[in-house]
Amino acid sequence: MKHVSILIPRGHTSMVNISGSHQMLNWVNEFFIKSGRKPLFTIQLVGLEKQTEQSHGLFIVKPEILIDQVSKSDLIIIPAIHGDFNQNLKINTPFLPWIINQHKNGAEVVSLCVASFFLAETGLLDGRQCSTHWQFANEFRKRYPKAMLKDDKILTEADGIYTSGGAYSFTNLILYLIEKFAGRDTAVAAAKGFMIDIDRSSQSPFMVFSGQKSHQDREVLKAQEHIEKHFNEKLAIDKLCNELAISRRTFERRFKKATANTIVEYYQRVKVEAAKRALETGRKNINEVMYEVGYNDPKAFRDVFRKITDMTPLNYMNKYSKEVI
């Protein structure tokens, strides 16, 4: 049996991550027993103290075991910890060396949603692909430049390190783990039982683009402002560089460093975000929206839209518009 440690951090922790992971993995055990097999997982809530009160005072969790009592775990699940990250890190620091040591001894490690920040503090995400809630992608990149963030991904796996995207996308990662450890048939049965869309791989349709502006590069900020005001016009990068008195090569390098996007990528993302908002209202058809955001070629518009959202404009409108035309 695989020993699963679901961590119970101090602070404001996602109870949904904890109870959902616990419930889904226990479901696998019950499924195995019903089919005449031995249960697959030994699942324990692992904490730093015998009773952990959530910082908002709504819940008290009683871990079954403390970290110094766990000699070896096969899978460690870290739930999202909300609120001030520096404070959360301070009160949960004892988990870090324990996670590192368990990983050295063969444990695989899972972070759910913004728990990727906590996992990154161990150094285990350095040089590895990872995901997090898309709303915190820019902050994550700034804080952990050595990690290879893929903010469009629902989940990632790299050398036994797993991460999930935002909020309830953690269920897709747990399904992925069920498939890996229990097989495809069990994962499909779990997906049907919990009514989860299996094999969903992207959180792009849910992302709202908000350009990285916490940097201090004034020229790049001016360029971002220009692009956001004139996104429906043709982008003249050379003209913009001349107005800012910067060489194009230097400007492109600084822009990518400051925003994590090339100038063209940023321009496209702003256009697509405007198109998404227009499609959501349902007041205009796709061609009208296309022209409004500055595209004349339906194929080019569709390709860029799909690249950024992982959906076609028509599928996006059908799914999210208030009234489909």
Steps between C-alpha positions, in 0.01 A plus 500: 500500500614851421523733795339836423568802722248782462661792678305716744680836501441779746312805380212530254522173311270374224270256674369401158848387395538298818157337513473459122834322468420284801157408365616418146789279611281322754250441221776311314551277804127427519489435124783250531341322797167467315680340207675248725835674517700635791479876566771699323566790738566562866388861536590716799455864589847615608555816700730698724274480805222276627237763432526763227255788507441683176597867528147618411367290791239303303669160510722294727687208346640219710790334314528127551877518529779758529785535253766369738296179532502430125814303417420457132224621271447416133285798403477842666209732418533869589168691504475867409586742780326836458587846628835663565760266358793615712299444817379161377858401422617608844242297693539192278878496456542161678330333205775605256794283616257212558372520140855521364611201704196293403559581134864391530370171638274445199179685582310672220369847581178672394410869533143618447427849367712766679674233709751518214646805678565291809639211298728738310660600831644148524687551172329194351344709221832646383546403135170311496171581330224600738163670516311719745182704511512725193422809710832464682716407201684832476574503873623142482734572208645797680558308820622172349678573171673158500168315480355441152146630547237385249207713611270365229523143630243334723772268628867417456722204579879510515714234668234406754409862575139590417325837499148613415347822375244710680223410741296189413739390227665300779240230428656449157839445659359251751333315209835499320662342805218246527560401139874473558472284812169319447458486124289667233184303574502612863565861399210498254271352765613767747445775242146377444430461870628848590378651170841639405602572142787255463805588285437875525850639457471877474385781726536748214123545446470627857794739492443875507802676357640774717840618388789478742546858624670455835839565337675838509587540130333829406548463124344153504207630706446774243507241223249282685270797543532583130422142393198477731358828366566425133469120483260523206760681290802356320797470734797699375782385725770708331292816535435421865872448561580833335248680720656340808854565372602133537648262248263223395731222618543657844130577528393145409739358758378736773135443412532121524690525828242733654177337379594135427357557150651614174352824364301307239373250758388784726327672208320177410396429858350848539307454174371158599398621846295776336348245262410268791316780679310587182408136431377455857235769453352318201405829337727466197584216266853364464585704189390823667717421802791405273491837320449687827826368647698568184501175303395469135591139436258249664762223497765718665250611764385144567858369522615766746183470707537124522870523581428720801169358627522141377154551346367633170311832511176314418547245778589776744189701409276194525636418843524843663269744325186622668306458181629301205441653157 
